[in-house]
Amino acid sequence: MNKWNLIINVGRCENCQNCVIAARDEHVGNDFPGYTAPADANADSPIRILRRVQGDAHMVETTYLPVMCNHCDEAPCMKVGGDAIRKRADGIVIIDPDKARGRKDIVKSCPYKAIVWNEELQLPQTWIFDAHLLDQGWPQPRCQQSCPTEVFETLKLDDAAMAEKARREGLKVLRPNLGTKPRVWYSGLERWETCFISGSVSAQVADVVECVKDASVALCVGSQKVAETVSDGFGDFRFGGLARGSGLYRVEIQHALGNASGECELGESVHLGEISLVQVQNGVEVT
């Protein structure tokens, strides 16, 4: 059977908050019997945008990550909530607005923090994939409809087809180690999960310090070269996809104008700043 899935393109999110606003507009004060009760304007939003800033000036990278109910096939909330939570045949998880009343324990059951508490109604609530709209024939939920940068893609596929699409396109889910089997997938999630090492290559030419283009830059761990690249027209280079807290790295730079090296201990992303090339002749630096 075909089931609903949502793909989120991480690199496209600009934190405009349109998806958050659309969800609030759809649900605050609006009752959808059988789906959800009216959302509380004072409660947290079930869709939120997380922010991660990496690097230092002048190489800073900001990444935004939309997070909402993952509509997991092995949903922890269902194990806690019992008959107060149901999973539809099309994959959507619904918290019953009557049976879940007073069940604040359901909020704590979600490892993604995607269930919010409606204090006014004493009710746990989440993003319901706008199931009430999909059941009316809408092709997509409000978050996708309102997004100007096409962060979201909604599709209805059987599990085998979705798994093949995920494999082919490198889609990932949040915290796969939990085994919750989310139906919300992410494209470009490595931007959120990994780190980079960057720097800028310069050299003194006559009396002017110039950016160095096409310098050969190698990234090394111990005596092993693990990656290589070349500097761009601004002298900048960047190595991405590195694991957080992965230890000591060294960069080795070579160019006709000279050589240089630098090292860092990688916890979060590191910008090495300006690295000046040095000419060496017969083992002596040329100044």
Short mmCIF file of C-alpha atoms in Angstrom, two decimals:
data_model
loop_
_atom_site.label_atom_id
_atom_site.label_comp_id
_atom_site.label_asym_id
_atom_site.label_seq_id
_atom_site.Cartn_x
_atom_site.Cartn_y
_atom_site.Cartn_z
CA MET A 1 0.00 0.00 0.00
CA ASN A 2 1.19 3.53 -0.76
CA LYS A 3 2.00 5.63 2.30
CA TRP A 4 2.78 9.29 2.88
CA ASN A 5 6.39 10.44 3.14
CA LEU A 6 7.96 13.88 3.45
CA ILE A 7 11.42 14.80 2.11
CA ILE A 8 13.17 17.87 3.54
CA ASN A 9 16.03 19.46 1.58
CA VAL A 10 18.26 20.79 4.35
CA GLY A 11 20.37 23.12 2.22
CA ARG A 12 17.35 25.02 0.91
CA CYS A 13 15.89 26.12 4.24
CA GLU A 14 16.44 29.84 4.88
CA ASN A 15 14.58 30.05 8.21
CA CYS A 16 11.75 32.11 6.75
CA GLN A 17 9.40 30.38 9.25
CA ASN A 18 6.62 30.16 6.65
CA CYS A 19 6.04 26.48 7.47
CA VAL A 20 5.72 27.30 11.17
CA ILE A 21 3.33 30.18 10.47
CA ALA A 22 1.25 28.09 8.06
CA ALA A 23 0.86 25.31 10.62
CA ARG A 24 -0.18 27.82 13.28
CA ASP A 25 -2.61 29.48 10.87
CA GLU A 26 -4.15 26.12 10.02
CA HIS A 27 -4.56 24.79 13.54
CA VAL A 28 -4.69 27.55 16.18
CA GLY A 29 -8.34 27.98 17.10
CA ASN A 30 -9.52 25.52 14.45
CA ASP A 31 -11.14 22.22 15.41
CA PHE A 32 -10.81 19.21 13.12
CA PRO A 33 -12.83 16.42 14.76
CA GLY A 34 -11.28 12.99 14.39
CA TYR A 35 -7.90 14.54 13.60
CA THR A 36 -6.97 17.10 16.24
CA ALA A 37 -8.41 19.69 18.59
CA PRO A 38 -7.69 23.43 18.23
CA ALA A 39 -4.05 24.29 18.87
CA ASP A 40 -3.18 26.71 21.66
CA ALA A 41 -1.65 29.99 20.47
CA ASN A 42 0.49 30.03 23.63
CA ALA A 43 1.87 26.52 23.16
CA ASP A 44 5.08 25.67 21.35
CA SER A 45 4.85 25.04 17.62
CA PRO A 46 4.90 21.37 16.55
CA ILE A 47 7.06 22.46 13.61
CA ARG A 48 10.30 24.16 14.60
CA ILE A 49 13.47 25.25 12.82
CA LEU A 50 16.78 24.36 14.47
CA ARG A 51 19.88 26.46 13.73
CA ARG A 52 23.55 25.49 13.54
CA VAL A 53 26.40 27.94 12.91
CA GLN A 54 29.82 26.57 11.95
CA GLY A 55 33.23 28.08 11.31
CA ASP A 56 34.60 31.58 11.87
CA ALA A 57 34.89 34.74 9.81
CA HIS A 58 35.20 34.88 6.95
CA MET A 59 34.04 31.30 6.41
CA VAL A 60 30.83 30.86 8.37
CA GLU A 61 28.12 28.38 7.41
CA THR A 62 24.62 28.51 8.89
CA THR A 63 22.33 25.51 8.50
CA TYR A 64 18.62 25.37 9.32
CA LEU A 65 16.87 22.09 10.07
CA PRO A 66 13.05 21.82 10.03
CA VAL A 67 11.87 19.27 12.60
CA MET A 68 8.37 17.95 13.15
CA CYS A 69 6.53 14.69 13.86
CA ASN A 70 8.30 11.94 11.92
CA HIS A 71 5.20 9.70 11.71
CA CYS A 72 7.41 6.78 12.69
CA ASP A 73 6.45 3.22 11.84
CA GLU A 74 7.88 2.20 15.23
CA ALA A 75 6.71 5.30 17.06
CA PRO A 76 7.79 5.55 20.72
CA CYS A 77 4.71 7.66 21.44
CA MET A 78 2.45 4.79 20.39
CA LYS A 79 4.15 2.43 22.83
CA VAL A 80 3.45 4.90 25.63
CA GLY A 81 0.09 6.20 24.48
CA GLY A 82 -1.70 2.93 23.82
CA ASP A 83 -5.11 3.43 22.23
CA ALA A 84 -4.74 7.21 22.55
CA ILE A 85 -2.51 7.15 19.47
CA ARG A 86 -3.18 5.38 16.20
CA LYS A 87 -1.27 4.89 12.99
CA ARG A 88 -3.33 5.03 9.83
CA ALA A 89 -2.85 2.61 6.97
CA ASP A 90 -1.31 5.43 4.93
CA GLY A 91 1.46 5.89 7.54
CA ILE A 92 0.16 9.00 9.34
CA VAL A 93 0.21 9.01 13.15
CA ILE A 94 -2.78 10.64 14.89
CA ILE A 95 -3.02 11.53 18.58
CA ASP A 96 -6.68 11.07 19.53
CA PRO A 97 -7.92 14.45 20.83
CA ASP A 98 -10.30 12.74 23.27
CA LYS A 99 -8.43 9.67 24.51
CA ALA A 100 -5.13 11.54 24.94
CA ARG A 101 -6.55 14.26 27.19
CA GLY A 102 -4.48 14.66 30.34
CA ARG A 103 -1.67 12.45 29.00
CA LYS A 104 1.36 14.70 29.50
CA ASP A 105 3.55 11.57 29.53
CA ILE A 106 3.00 11.30 25.77
CA VAL A 107 4.89 14.58 25.27
CA LYS A 108 8.01 13.15 26.91
CA SER A 109 7.89 9.95 24.88
CA CYS A 110 9.00 11.57 21.60
CA PRO A 111 12.81 11.54 21.17
CA TYR A 112 12.48 14.21 18.47
CA LYS A 113 10.62 16.60 20.84
CA ALA A 114 7.89 16.89 18.21
CA ILE A 115 4.91 16.61 20.57
CA VAL A 116 3.80 19.80 22.34
CA TRP A 117 1.52 20.32 25.31
CA ASN A 118 -1.73 22.26 24.98
CA GLU A 119 -2.16 23.60 28.51
CA GLU A 120 -5.60 25.02 27.82
CA LEU A 121 -7.04 21.69 26.69
CA GLN A 122 -4.62 19.50 28.71
CA LEU A 123 -3.74 17.70 25.50
CA PRO A 124 -0.59 16.47 23.72
CA GLN A 125 -0.56 17.57 20.08
CA THR A 126 1.73 17.23 17.08
CA TRP A 127 1.95 17.94 13.36
CA ILE A 128 -0.61 15.60 11.80
CA PHE A 129 0.83 15.80 8.25
CA ASP A 130 -2.29 17.89 7.59
CA ALA A 131 -4.14 14.62 7.16
CA HIS A 132 -7.47 16.47 7.21
CA LEU A 133 -6.40 18.29 4.03
CA LEU A 134 -4.86 15.27 2.31
CA ASP A 135 -8.11 13.37 2.90
CA GLN A 136 -9.92 16.16 1.06
CA GLY A 137 -7.66 15.70 -1.96
CA TRP A 138 -4.95 18.26 -1.25
CA PRO A 139 -1.70 17.07 -2.87
CA GLN A 140 0.50 18.42 -0.08
CA PRO A 141 0.41 19.78 3.49
CA ARG A 142 0.45 23.48 4.30
CA CYS A 143 4.17 23.50 5.13
CA GLN A 144 5.02 22.56 1.55
CA GLN A 145 2.40 24.86 0.04
CA SER A 146 3.80 27.87 1.91
CA CYS A 147 7.54 27.24 1.40
CA PRO A 148 9.14 29.70 -1.09
CA THR A 149 12.39 27.73 -1.47
CA GLU A 150 10.86 24.28 -2.09
CA VAL A 151 12.34 22.72 1.03
CA PHE A 152 9.58 20.11 1.24
CA GLU A 153 8.51 17.33 -1.09
CA THR A 154 5.48 15.19 -0.30
CA LEU A 155 5.02 11.83 -1.96
CA LYS A 156 2.97 8.70 -1.53
CA LEU A 157 4.83 5.47 -2.27
CA ASP A 158 4.88 1.91 -1.04
CA ASP A 159 7.67 1.12 1.42
CA ALA A 160 9.85 -0.71 -1.11
CA ALA A 161 9.71 2.16 -3.61
CA MET A 162 10.46 4.69 -0.88
CA ALA A 163 13.41 2.66 0.38
CA GLU A 164 14.81 2.49 -3.15
CA LYS A 165 14.37 6.24 -3.61
CA ALA A 166 16.16 6.87 -0.33
CA ARG A 167 19.03 4.61 -1.37
CA ARG A 168 19.31 6.16 -4.81
CA GLU A 169 19.19 9.77 -3.59
CA GLY A 170 21.11 9.35 -0.34
CA LEU A 171 18.16 10.32 1.85
CA LYS A 172 18.55 9.92 5.61
CA VAL A 173 16.37 10.05 8.71
CA LEU A 174 17.04 11.71 12.04
CA ARG A 175 18.70 9.53 14.66
CA PRO A 176 18.44 6.20 12.80
CA ASN A 177 20.02 4.45 15.80
CA LEU A 178 16.67 4.77 17.61
CA GLY A 179 15.05 2.32 15.18
CA THR A 180 11.84 4.37 15.01
CA LYS A 181 11.58 4.11 11.20
CA PRO A 182 10.56 7.73 10.43
CA ARG A 183 8.54 8.68 7.37
CA VAL A 184 10.21 12.11 7.26
CA TRP A 185 13.42 11.96 5.23
CA TYR A 186 16.24 14.46 4.79
CA SER A 187 18.31 15.33 1.74
CA GLY A 188 21.68 16.87 2.58
CA LEU A 189 21.48 15.93 6.26
CA GLU A 190 25.28 15.60 6.35
CA ARG A 191 25.39 19.41 6.32
CA TRP A 192 23.74 19.30 9.75
CA GLU A 193 25.58 16.27 11.10
CA THR A 194 29.18 16.80 9.94
CA CYS A 195 31.96 19.41 10.19
CA PHE A 196 34.43 21.14 7.90
CA ILE A 197 37.98 22.44 7.96
CA SER A 198 38.69 25.52 5.87
CA GLY A 199 41.32 28.17 5.34
CA SER A 200 42.61 30.87 3.01
CA VAL A 201 45.94 30.73 1.16
CA SER A 202 47.96 33.91 0.58
CA ALA A 203 51.46 34.86 -0.55
CA GLN A 204 53.50 38.01 -0.72
CA VAL A 205 54.16 38.97 -4.33
CA ALA A 206 56.54 41.93 -4.53
CA ASP A 207 55.13 44.29 -1.89
CA VAL A 208 51.54 43.02 -2.07
CA VAL A 209 49.84 40.16 -0.22
CA GLU A 210 47.81 38.26 -2.81
CA CYS A 211 45.17 35.53 -2.63
CA VAL A 212 46.58 32.34 -4.12
CA LYS A 213 44.46 30.45 -6.63
CA ASP A 214 44.99 26.78 -7.52
CA ALA A 215 47.21 25.94 -4.57
CA SER A 216 47.22 22.19 -3.93
CA VAL A 217 45.83 21.49 -0.46
CA ALA A 218 45.98 18.05 1.17
CA LEU A 219 44.15 17.01 4.35
CA CYS A 220 46.10 14.51 6.42
CA VAL A 221 45.55 12.38 9.49
CA GLY A 222 48.92 11.28 10.77
CA SER A 223 50.94 10.22 7.74
CA GLN A 224 47.85 9.43 5.65
CA LYS A 225 46.33 11.82 3.11
CA VAL A 226 42.54 11.57 3.45
CA ALA A 227 41.43 14.29 0.98
CA GLU A 228 42.76 16.91 -1.38
CA THR A 229 41.48 20.01 -3.13
CA VAL A 230 42.69 23.29 -4.66
CA SER A 231 42.16 26.85 -3.49
CA ASP A 232 39.68 29.01 -5.38
CA GLY A 233 40.07 32.52 -6.79
CA PHE A 234 39.89 34.00 -3.30
CA GLY A 235 42.51 31.59 -1.99
CA ASP A 236 39.86 29.69 -0.03
CA PHE A 237 39.70 25.93 0.47
CA ARG A 238 37.29 23.70 2.38
CA PHE A 239 37.10 20.03 3.38
CA GLY A 240 33.58 18.93 4.37
CA GLY A 241 31.88 15.79 5.59
CA LEU A 242 34.16 15.34 8.62
CA ALA A 243 32.94 13.71 11.81
CA ARG A 244 32.56 15.85 14.91
CA GLY A 245 35.30 15.31 17.48
CA SER A 246 37.36 13.23 15.05
CA GLY A 247 40.75 14.39 16.32
CA LEU A 248 43.89 15.97 14.93
CA TYR A 249 44.11 17.01 11.27
CA ARG A 250 46.89 18.64 9.26
CA VAL A 251 46.69 20.58 6.01
CA GLU A 252 49.66 20.70 3.65
CA ILE A 253 49.70 23.38 0.95
CA GLN A 254 51.90 23.49 -2.14
CA HIS A 255 52.18 26.10 -4.88
CA ALA A 256 54.81 27.64 -7.15
CA LEU A 257 54.83 30.62 -4.78
CA GLY A 258 55.71 28.47 -1.79
CA ASN A 259 54.52 25.88 0.71
CA ALA A 260 52.75 25.97 4.08
CA SER A 261 51.00 23.77 6.60
CA GLY A 262 48.63 24.05 9.53
CA GLU A 263 46.85 21.77 11.97
CA CYS A 264 43.84 21.69 14.23
CA GLU A 265 41.96 19.52 16.70
CA LEU A 266 38.50 19.01 15.21
CA GLY A 267 35.63 19.25 17.64
CA GLU A 268 33.24 21.48 15.73
CA SER A 269 34.04 23.04 12.35
CA VAL A 270 37.31 24.98 12.15
CA HIS A 271 38.41 27.87 9.94
CA LEU A 272 42.21 28.08 10.01
CA GLY A 273 42.24 31.66 8.82
CA GLU A 274 44.90 33.04 6.49
CA ILE A 275 47.81 30.72 5.80
CA SER A 276 50.81 32.42 4.17
CA LEU A 277 53.02 30.54 1.73
CA VAL A 278 56.75 30.47 2.36
CA GLN A 279 59.43 30.03 -0.31
CA VAL A 280 62.21 27.65 0.63
CA GLN A 281 65.53 27.41 -1.24
CA ASN A 282 68.22 24.97 -0.15
CA GLY A 283 66.38 24.43 3.11
CA VAL A 284 66.22 28.14 3.93
CA GLU A 285 63.10 30.32 3.97
CA VAL A 286 63.23 33.10 1.37
CA THR A 287 61.90 36.40 2.64
#
